[in-house]
Short mmCIF file of C-alpha atoms in Angstrom, two decimals:
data_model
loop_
_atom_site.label_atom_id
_atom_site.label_comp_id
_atom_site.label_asym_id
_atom_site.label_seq_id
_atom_site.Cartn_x
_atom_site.Cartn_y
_atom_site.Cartn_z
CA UNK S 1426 0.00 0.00 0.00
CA UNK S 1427 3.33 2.14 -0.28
CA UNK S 1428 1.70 3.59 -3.83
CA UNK S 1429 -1.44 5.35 -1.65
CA UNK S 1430 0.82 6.87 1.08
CA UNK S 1431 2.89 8.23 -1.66
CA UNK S 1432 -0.34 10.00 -3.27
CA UNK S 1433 -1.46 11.87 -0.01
CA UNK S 1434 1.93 13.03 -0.16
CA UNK S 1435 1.24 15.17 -2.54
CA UNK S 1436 0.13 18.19 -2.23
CA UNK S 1437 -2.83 19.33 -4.07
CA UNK S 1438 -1.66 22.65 -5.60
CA UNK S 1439 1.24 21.15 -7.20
CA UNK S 1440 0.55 20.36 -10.76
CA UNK S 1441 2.40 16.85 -12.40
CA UNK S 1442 3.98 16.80 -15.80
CA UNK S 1443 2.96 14.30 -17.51
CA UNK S 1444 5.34 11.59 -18.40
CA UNK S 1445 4.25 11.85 -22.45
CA UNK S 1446 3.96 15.10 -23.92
CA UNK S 1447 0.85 14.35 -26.41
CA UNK S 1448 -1.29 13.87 -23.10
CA UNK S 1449 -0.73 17.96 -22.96
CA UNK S 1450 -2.08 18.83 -26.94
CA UNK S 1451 -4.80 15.59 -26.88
CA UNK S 1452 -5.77 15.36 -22.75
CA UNK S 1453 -8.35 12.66 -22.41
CA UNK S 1454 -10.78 12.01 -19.35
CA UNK S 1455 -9.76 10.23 -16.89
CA UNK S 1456 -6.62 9.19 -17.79
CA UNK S 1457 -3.94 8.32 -15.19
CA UNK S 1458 -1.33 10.23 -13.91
CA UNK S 1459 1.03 7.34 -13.80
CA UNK S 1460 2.52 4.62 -16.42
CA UNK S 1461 1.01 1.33 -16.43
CA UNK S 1462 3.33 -1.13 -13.96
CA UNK S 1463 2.70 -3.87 -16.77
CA UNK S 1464 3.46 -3.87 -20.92
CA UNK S 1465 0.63 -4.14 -22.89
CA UNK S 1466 2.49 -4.66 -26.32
CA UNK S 1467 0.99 -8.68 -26.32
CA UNK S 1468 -2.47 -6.62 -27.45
CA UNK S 1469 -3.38 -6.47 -30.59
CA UNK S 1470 -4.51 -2.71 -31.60
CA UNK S 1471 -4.80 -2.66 -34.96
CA UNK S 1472 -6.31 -5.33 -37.82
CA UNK S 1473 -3.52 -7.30 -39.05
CA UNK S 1474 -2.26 -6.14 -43.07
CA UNK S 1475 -3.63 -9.52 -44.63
CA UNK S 1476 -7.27 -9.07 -43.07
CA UNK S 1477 -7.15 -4.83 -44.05
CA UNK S 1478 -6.65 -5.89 -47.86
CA UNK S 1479 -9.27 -8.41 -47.32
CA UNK S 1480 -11.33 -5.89 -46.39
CA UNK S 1481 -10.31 -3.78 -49.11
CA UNK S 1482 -10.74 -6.15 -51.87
CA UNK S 1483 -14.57 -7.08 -50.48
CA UNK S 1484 -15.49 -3.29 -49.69
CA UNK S 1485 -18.03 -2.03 -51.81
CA UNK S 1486 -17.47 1.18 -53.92
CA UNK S 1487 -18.25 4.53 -52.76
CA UNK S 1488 -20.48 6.72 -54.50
CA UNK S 1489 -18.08 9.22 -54.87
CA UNK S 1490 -16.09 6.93 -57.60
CA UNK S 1491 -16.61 8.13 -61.08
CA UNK S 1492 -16.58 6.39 -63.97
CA UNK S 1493 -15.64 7.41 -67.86
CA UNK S 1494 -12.01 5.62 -67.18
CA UNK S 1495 -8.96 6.84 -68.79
CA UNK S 1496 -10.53 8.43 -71.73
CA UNK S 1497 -13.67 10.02 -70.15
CA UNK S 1498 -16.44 11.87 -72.67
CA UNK S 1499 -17.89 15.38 -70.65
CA UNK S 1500 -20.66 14.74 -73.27
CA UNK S 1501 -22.24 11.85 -72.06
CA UNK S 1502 -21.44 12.99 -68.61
CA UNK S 1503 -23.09 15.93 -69.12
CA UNK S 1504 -26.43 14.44 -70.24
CA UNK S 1505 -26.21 12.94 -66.42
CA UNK S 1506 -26.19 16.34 -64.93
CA UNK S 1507 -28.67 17.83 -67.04
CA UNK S 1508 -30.69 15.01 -65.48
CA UNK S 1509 -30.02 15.58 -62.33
CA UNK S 1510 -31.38 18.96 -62.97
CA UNK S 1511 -34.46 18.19 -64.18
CA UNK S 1512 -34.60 14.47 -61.95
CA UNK S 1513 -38.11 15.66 -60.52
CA UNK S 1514 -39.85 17.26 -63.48
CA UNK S 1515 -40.64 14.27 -65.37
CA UNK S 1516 -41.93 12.03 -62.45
CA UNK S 1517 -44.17 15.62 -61.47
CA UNK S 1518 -45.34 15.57 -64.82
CA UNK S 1519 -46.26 12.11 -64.42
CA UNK S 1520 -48.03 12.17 -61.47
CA UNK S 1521 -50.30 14.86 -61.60
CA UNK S 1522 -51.31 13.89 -65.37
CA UNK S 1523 -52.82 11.14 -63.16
CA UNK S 1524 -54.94 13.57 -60.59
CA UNK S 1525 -58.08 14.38 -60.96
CA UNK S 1526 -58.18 18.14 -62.90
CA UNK S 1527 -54.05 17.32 -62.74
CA UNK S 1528 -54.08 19.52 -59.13
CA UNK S 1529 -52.91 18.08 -56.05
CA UNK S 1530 -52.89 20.05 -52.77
CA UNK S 1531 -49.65 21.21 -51.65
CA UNK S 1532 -49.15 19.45 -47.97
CA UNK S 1533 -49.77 16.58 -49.95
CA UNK S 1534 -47.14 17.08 -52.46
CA UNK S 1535 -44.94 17.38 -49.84
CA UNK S 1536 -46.14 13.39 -48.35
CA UNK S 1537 -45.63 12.33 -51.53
CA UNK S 1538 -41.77 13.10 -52.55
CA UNK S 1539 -41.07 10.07 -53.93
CA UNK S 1540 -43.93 10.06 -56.32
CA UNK S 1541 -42.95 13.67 -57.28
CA UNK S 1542 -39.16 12.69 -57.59
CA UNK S 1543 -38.40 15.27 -54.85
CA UNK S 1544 -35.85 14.39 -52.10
CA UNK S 1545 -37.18 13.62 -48.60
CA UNK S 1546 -36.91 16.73 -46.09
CA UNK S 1547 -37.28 19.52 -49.08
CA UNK S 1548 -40.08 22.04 -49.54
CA UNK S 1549 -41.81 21.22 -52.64
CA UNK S 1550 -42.62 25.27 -53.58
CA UNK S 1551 -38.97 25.60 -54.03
CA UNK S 1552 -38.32 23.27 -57.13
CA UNK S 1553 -41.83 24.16 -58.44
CA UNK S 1554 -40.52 28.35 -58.40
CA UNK S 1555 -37.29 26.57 -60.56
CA UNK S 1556 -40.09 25.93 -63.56
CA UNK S 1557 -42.92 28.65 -63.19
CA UNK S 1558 -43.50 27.80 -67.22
CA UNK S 1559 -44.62 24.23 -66.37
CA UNK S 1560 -46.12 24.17 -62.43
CA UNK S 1561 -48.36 26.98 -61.19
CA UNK S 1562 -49.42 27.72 -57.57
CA UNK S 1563 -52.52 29.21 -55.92
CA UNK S 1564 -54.77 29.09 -53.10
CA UNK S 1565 -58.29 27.11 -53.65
CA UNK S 1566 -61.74 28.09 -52.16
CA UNK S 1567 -60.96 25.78 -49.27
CA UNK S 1568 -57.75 28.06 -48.48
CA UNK S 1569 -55.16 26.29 -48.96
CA UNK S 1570 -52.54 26.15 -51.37
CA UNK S 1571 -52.72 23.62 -54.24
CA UNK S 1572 -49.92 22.78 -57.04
CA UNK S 1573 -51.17 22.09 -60.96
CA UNK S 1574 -50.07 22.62 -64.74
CA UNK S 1575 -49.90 25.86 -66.44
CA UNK S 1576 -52.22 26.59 -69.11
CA UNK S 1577 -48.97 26.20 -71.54
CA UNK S 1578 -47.89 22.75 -70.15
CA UNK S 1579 -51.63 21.87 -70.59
CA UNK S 1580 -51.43 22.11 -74.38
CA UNK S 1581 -48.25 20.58 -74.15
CA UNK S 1582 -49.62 17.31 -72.35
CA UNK S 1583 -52.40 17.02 -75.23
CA UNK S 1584 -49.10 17.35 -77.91
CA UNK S 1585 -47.35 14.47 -76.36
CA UNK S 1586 -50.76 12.42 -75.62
CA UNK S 1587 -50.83 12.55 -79.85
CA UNK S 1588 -47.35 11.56 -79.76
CA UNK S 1589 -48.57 8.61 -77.58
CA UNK S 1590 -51.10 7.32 -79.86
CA UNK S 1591 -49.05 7.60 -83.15
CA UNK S 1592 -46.23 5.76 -82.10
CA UNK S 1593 -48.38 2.75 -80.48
CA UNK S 1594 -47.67 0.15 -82.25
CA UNK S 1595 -44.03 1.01 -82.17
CA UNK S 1596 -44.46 0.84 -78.26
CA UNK S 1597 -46.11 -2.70 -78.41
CA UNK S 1598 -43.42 -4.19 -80.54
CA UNK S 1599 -40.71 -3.25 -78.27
CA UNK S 1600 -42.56 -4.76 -75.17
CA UNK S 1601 -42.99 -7.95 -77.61
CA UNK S 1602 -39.52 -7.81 -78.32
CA UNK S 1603 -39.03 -7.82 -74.68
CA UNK S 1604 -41.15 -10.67 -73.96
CA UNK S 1605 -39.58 -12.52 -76.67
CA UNK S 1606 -35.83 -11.66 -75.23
CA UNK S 1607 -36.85 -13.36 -71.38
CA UNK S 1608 -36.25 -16.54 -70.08
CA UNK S 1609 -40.21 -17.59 -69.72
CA UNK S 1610 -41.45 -14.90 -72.38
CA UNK S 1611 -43.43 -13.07 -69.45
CA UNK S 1612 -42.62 -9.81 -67.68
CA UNK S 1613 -44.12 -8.69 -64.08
CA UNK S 1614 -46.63 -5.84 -64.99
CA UNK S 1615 -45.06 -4.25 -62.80
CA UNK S 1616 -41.63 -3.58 -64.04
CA UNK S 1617 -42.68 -3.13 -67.33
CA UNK S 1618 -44.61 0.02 -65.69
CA UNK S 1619 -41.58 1.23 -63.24
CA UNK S 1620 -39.83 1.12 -66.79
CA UNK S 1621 -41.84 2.67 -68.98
CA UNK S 1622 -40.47 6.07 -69.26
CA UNK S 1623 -37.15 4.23 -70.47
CA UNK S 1624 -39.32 2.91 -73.21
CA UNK S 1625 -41.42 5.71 -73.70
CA UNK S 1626 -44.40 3.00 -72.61
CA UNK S 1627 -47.58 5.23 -71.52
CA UNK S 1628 -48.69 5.27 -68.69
CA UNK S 1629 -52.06 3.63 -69.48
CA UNK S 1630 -50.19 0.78 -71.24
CA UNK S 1631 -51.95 -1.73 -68.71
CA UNK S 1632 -55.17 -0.68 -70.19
CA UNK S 1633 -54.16 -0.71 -73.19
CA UNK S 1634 -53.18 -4.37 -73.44
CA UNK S 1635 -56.73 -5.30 -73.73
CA UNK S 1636 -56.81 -4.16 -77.36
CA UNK S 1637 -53.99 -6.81 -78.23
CA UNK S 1638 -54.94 -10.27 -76.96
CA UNK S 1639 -53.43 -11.56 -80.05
CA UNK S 1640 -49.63 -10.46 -78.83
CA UNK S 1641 -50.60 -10.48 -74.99
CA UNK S 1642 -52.25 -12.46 -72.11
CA UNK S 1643 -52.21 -11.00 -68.24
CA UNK S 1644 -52.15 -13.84 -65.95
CA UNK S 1645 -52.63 -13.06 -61.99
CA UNK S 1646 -50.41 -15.14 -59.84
CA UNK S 1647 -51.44 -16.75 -56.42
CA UNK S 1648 -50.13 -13.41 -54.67
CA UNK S 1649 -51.77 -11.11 -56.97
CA UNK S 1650 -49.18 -9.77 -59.30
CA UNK S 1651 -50.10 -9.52 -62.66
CA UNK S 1652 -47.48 -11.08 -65.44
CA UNK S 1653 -47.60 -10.03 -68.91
CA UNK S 1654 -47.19 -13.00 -71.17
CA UNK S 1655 -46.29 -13.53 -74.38
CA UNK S 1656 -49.03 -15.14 -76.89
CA UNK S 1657 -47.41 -15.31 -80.24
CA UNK S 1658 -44.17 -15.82 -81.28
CA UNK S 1659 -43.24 -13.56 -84.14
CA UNK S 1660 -40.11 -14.34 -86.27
CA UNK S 1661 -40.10 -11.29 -87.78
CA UNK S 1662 -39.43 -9.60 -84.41
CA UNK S 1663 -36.85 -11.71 -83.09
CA UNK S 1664 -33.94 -10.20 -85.25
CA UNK S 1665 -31.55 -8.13 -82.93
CA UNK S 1666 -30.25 -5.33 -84.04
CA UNK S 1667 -26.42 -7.12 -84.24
CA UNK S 1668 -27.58 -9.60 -86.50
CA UNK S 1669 -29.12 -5.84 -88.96
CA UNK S 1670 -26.20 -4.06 -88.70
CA UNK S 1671 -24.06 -7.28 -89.67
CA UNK S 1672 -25.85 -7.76 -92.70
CA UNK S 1673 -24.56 -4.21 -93.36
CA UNK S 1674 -21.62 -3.58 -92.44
CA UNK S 1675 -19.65 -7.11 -91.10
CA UNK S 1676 -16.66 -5.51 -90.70
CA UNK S 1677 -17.55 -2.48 -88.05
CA UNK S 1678 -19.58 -4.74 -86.03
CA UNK S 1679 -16.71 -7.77 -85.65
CA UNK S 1680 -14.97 -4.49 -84.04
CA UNK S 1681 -17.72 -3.53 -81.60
CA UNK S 1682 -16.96 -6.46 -79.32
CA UNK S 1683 -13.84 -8.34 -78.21
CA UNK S 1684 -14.25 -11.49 -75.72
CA UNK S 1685 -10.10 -12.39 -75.42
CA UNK S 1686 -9.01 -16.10 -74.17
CA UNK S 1687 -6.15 -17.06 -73.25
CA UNK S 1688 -4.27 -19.85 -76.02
CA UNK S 1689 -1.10 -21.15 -76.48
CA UNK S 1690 1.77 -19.55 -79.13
CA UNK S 1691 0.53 -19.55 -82.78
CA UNK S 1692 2.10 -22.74 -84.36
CA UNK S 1693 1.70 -21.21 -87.87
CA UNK S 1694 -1.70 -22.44 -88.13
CA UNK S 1695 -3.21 -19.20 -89.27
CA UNK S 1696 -6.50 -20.30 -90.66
CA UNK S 1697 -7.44 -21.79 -87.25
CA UNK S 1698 -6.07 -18.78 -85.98
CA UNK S 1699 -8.56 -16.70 -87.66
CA UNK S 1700 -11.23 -19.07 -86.69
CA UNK S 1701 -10.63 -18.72 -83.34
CA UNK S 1702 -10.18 -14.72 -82.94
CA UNK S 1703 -13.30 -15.02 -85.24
CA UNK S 1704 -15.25 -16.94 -82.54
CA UNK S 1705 -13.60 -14.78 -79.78
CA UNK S 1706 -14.85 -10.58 -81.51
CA UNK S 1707 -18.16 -11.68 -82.39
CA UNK S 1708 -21.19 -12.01 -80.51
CA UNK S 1709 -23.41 -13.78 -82.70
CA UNK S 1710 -25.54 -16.17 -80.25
CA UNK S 1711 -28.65 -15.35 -80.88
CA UNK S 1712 -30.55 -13.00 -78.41
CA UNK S 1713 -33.94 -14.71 -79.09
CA UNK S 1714 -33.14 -18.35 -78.28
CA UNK S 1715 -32.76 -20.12 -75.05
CA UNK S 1716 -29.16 -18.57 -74.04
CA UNK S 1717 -30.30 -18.65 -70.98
CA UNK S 1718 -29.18 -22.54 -71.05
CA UNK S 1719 -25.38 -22.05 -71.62
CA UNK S 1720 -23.27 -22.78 -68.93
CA UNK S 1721 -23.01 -19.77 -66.69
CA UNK S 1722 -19.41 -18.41 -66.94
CA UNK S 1723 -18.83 -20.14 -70.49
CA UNK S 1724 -17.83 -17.90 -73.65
CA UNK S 1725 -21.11 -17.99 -75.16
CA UNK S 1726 -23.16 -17.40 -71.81
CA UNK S 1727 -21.01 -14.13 -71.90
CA UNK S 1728 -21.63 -13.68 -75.44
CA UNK S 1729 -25.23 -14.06 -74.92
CA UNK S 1730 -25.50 -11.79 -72.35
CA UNK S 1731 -23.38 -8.83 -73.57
CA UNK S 1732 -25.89 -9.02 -76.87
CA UNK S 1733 -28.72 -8.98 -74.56
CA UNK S 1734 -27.78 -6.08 -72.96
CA UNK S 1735 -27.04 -4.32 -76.61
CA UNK S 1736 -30.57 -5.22 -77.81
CA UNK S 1737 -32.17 -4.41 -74.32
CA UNK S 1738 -30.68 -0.31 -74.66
CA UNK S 1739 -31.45 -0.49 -78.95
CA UNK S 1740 -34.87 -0.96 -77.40
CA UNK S 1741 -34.90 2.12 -75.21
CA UNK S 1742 -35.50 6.01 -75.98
CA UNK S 1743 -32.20 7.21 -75.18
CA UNK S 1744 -30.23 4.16 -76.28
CA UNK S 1745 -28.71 4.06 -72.53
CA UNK S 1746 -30.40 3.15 -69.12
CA UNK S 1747 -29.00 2.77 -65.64
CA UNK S 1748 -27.91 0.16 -63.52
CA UNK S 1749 -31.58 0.33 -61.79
CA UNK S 1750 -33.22 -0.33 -64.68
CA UNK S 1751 -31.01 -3.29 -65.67
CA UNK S 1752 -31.36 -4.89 -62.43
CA UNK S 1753 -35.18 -4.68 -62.76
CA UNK S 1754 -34.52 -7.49 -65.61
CA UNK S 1755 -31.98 -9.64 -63.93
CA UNK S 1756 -33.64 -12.47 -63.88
CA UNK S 1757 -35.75 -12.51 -66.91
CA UNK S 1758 -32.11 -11.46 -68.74
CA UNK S 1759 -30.26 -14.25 -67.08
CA UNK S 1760 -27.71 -11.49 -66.20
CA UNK S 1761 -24.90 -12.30 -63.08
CA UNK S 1762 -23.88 -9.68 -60.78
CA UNK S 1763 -20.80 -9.59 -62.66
CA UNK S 1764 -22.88 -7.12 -65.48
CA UNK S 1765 -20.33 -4.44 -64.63
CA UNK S 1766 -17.24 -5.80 -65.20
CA UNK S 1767 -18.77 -7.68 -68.38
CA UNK S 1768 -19.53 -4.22 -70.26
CA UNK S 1769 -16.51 -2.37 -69.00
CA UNK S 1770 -14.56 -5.10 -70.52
CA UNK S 1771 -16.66 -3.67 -74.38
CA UNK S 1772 -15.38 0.02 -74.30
CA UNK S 1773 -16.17 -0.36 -78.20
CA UNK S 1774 -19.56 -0.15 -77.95
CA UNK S 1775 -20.56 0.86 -74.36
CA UNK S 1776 -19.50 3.49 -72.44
CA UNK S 1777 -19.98 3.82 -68.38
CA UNK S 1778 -20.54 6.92 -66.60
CA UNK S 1779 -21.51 8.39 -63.14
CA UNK S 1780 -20.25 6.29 -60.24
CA UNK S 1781 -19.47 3.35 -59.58
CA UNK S 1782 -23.12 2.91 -57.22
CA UNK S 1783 -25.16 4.53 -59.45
CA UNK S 1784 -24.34 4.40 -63.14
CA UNK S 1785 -25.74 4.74 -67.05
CA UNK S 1786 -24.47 2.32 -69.68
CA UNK S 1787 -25.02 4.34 -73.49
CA UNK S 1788 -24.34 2.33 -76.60
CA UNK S 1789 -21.58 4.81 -78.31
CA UNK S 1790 -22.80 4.48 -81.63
CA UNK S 1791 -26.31 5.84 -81.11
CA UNK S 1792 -24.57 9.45 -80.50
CA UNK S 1793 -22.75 11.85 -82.56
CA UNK S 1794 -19.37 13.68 -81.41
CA UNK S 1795 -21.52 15.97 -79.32
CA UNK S 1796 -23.09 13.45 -77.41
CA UNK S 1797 -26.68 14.40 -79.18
CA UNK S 1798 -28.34 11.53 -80.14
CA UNK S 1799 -28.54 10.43 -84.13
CA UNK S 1800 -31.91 9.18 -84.61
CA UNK S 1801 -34.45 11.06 -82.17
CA UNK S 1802 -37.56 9.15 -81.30
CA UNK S 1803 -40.47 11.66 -81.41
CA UNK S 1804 -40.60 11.19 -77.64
CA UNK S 1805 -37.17 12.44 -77.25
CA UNK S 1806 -38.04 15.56 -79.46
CA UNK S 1807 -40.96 16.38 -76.96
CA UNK S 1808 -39.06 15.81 -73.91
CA UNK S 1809 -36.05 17.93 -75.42
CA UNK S 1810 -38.46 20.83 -75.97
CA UNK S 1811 -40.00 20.52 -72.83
CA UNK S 1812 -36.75 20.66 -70.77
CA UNK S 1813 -36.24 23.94 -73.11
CA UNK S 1814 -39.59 25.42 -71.64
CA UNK S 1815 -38.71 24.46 -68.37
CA UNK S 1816 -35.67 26.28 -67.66
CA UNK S 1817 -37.95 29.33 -69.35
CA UNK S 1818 -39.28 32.14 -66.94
CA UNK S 1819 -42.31 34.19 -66.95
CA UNK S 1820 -42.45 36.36 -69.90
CA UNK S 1821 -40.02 34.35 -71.96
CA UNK S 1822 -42.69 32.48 -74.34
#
């Protein structure tokens, strides 16, 4: 007990150095004036350097991690922040073309962020003041303040409603084509709805199914989901657009894919050479046949794949979709979680961009040197002139 006599020793306005000098800059509660009579260098303080790379090697990617590579184009980047700008204005649009007299009260609006497209926690008035063109404000007989279209954005809605109905039958091929691309040829109603701005699908399109029981049959599962089914095969249909543009030009599209493997020295056998690099550049196995039945990680299960992914964004508006809307098709697709990797190894023919946890795939080809698409749906033409009227203020039409 020598240590506690030797403590009331001490006399209480004498202040003790500490023995380490970082005690002074970083003090810490409670923290002893005195070393420790024992080591402590047996404990282990920090994760060994095998299990941090472990960890590095399994930890996901951040969303800070941009894409684009080594050779990065600012013009398909650019089309990601221009819709990121505009990320609520379509879903808006969407949703209150579905209220009745397309008003909706504004402490609703504000319940309903995610069916706007607005982030959680913001006021709604402030992004509808960013397009007075498109959204108007005022205050109903019942007092309160309600959110609707502009007279202007009313016309435009009856513009793209024609739109709509001429390109019909465009819109029901590609969900055919769809169909025809899946494992089982039948599609969750659902998805094919939580997709159908990508294919410019309206919104009515479950409705609308009814008028074509000769390409479609609705079938309601045990749990109540309704799956769209195919009826009729169509061989005209199930043509991808590889197999089109081959017919045209062979050589350009043997260059829009490379799948490498790994072979031994050329032995001066350069027909079987050719053969081989042949089989290896060219992803001919057909989209619309059971691909799904290749083994998993083989050549042609990769082949099949990368062309389904090709066909899927030939089928969309923008020739491009993101990583959400690929996964809503993983299963009907066949795709692995390896999707990533397999198009970043095609930089001929797709290129990546945002992050890494949130990205858009674009088939090159469909846009110019400017990043402006070469053939416009008339969808695409609409929605281009209504982001135009949207950034417009009062006065400016």
């Amino acid at each position: 007990m020598a240590w506690r006599v030797l403590i009331s020793k001490i006399p209480k306005s004498k202040t003790l150095t500490p023995k380490f000098p970082s005690l002074v800059s970083n003090p810490k509660p409670n923290l002893s004036i005195f070393s420790t009579p024992f080591s402590t260098s047996f404990l282990i303080t920090k994760t060994p350097k095998k299990i941090q790379e472990k960890m590095l090697q399994t930890r996901l990617p951040t969303h800070q991690t941009r894409l684009g590579g080594a050779d990065p184009n600012p013009h398909l980047e650019s089309i990601l922040q221009r819709d990121s700008y505009f990320r609520f204005l379509t879903p808006s649009k969407s949703f209150l073309s579905t209220q009745p007299e397309h008003t909706l009260r504004l402490d609703d609006a504000g319940k309903l962020y995610r069916e706007l497209g607005f982030p959680g926690g913001r006021k709604v008035s402030r992004f509808l003041q960013r397009h007075p063109t498109i959204f108007a404000t005022y205050r109903h007989t019942d007092n309160k303040m309600w959110v609707g279209f502009t007279e202007f954005m009313e016309e435009l809605l009856l513009e793209e409603k024609e739109i709509m109905n001429e390109m019909e039958s465009d819109r029901v091929n590609k969900v055919r084509k769809l169909l025809m691309m899946t494992k089982y040829k039948r599609i969750l109603l659902s998805k094919i709805h939580h997709c159908r701005l990508l294919f410019a699908v309206p919104d009515d399109f479950r409705d609308r199914v009814a008028k074509y029981p000769e390409f479609f049959r609705i079938v309601m599962e045990d749990d109540g989901k309704r799956i769209l089914e195919l009826v009729k095969w169509d061989p005209l249909l199930a043509v991808s657009a590889i197999e089109r543009e081959f017919l045209v030009d062979e050589d350009r599209v043997k260059k829009m894919f490379k799948f490498p493997v790994k072979y031994g020295k050329d032995l001066g056998l350069e027909d079987e050479m050719k053969k081989l690099n042949s089989l290896n550049t060219l992803p001919m196995v057909s989209l619309y046949s059971d691909g799904w039945r290749f083994d998993l990680w083989s050549l042609e299960a990769e082949k099949y794949r990368v062309g389904v992914v090709h066909e899927f964004l030939r089928l969309t508006l923008e020739k491009r979709a993101s990583i959400h809307h690929i996964v809503e098709f993983k299963e009907e697709f066949s795709l692995t979680r390896q999707t990533y990797q397999m198009l970043k190894k095609q930089p001929q023919t797709f290129y990546l961009a945002g992050t890494e946890m949130n990205w858009d795939v674009f088939l090159k080809d469909a846009y110019d040197g400017d990043g402006v698409l070469i053939v416009k749906d008339p969808q695409v033409v609409f929605n281009d002139k209504l982001r135009t009227y949207a950034q417009m203020h009062e006065g400016e039409l």
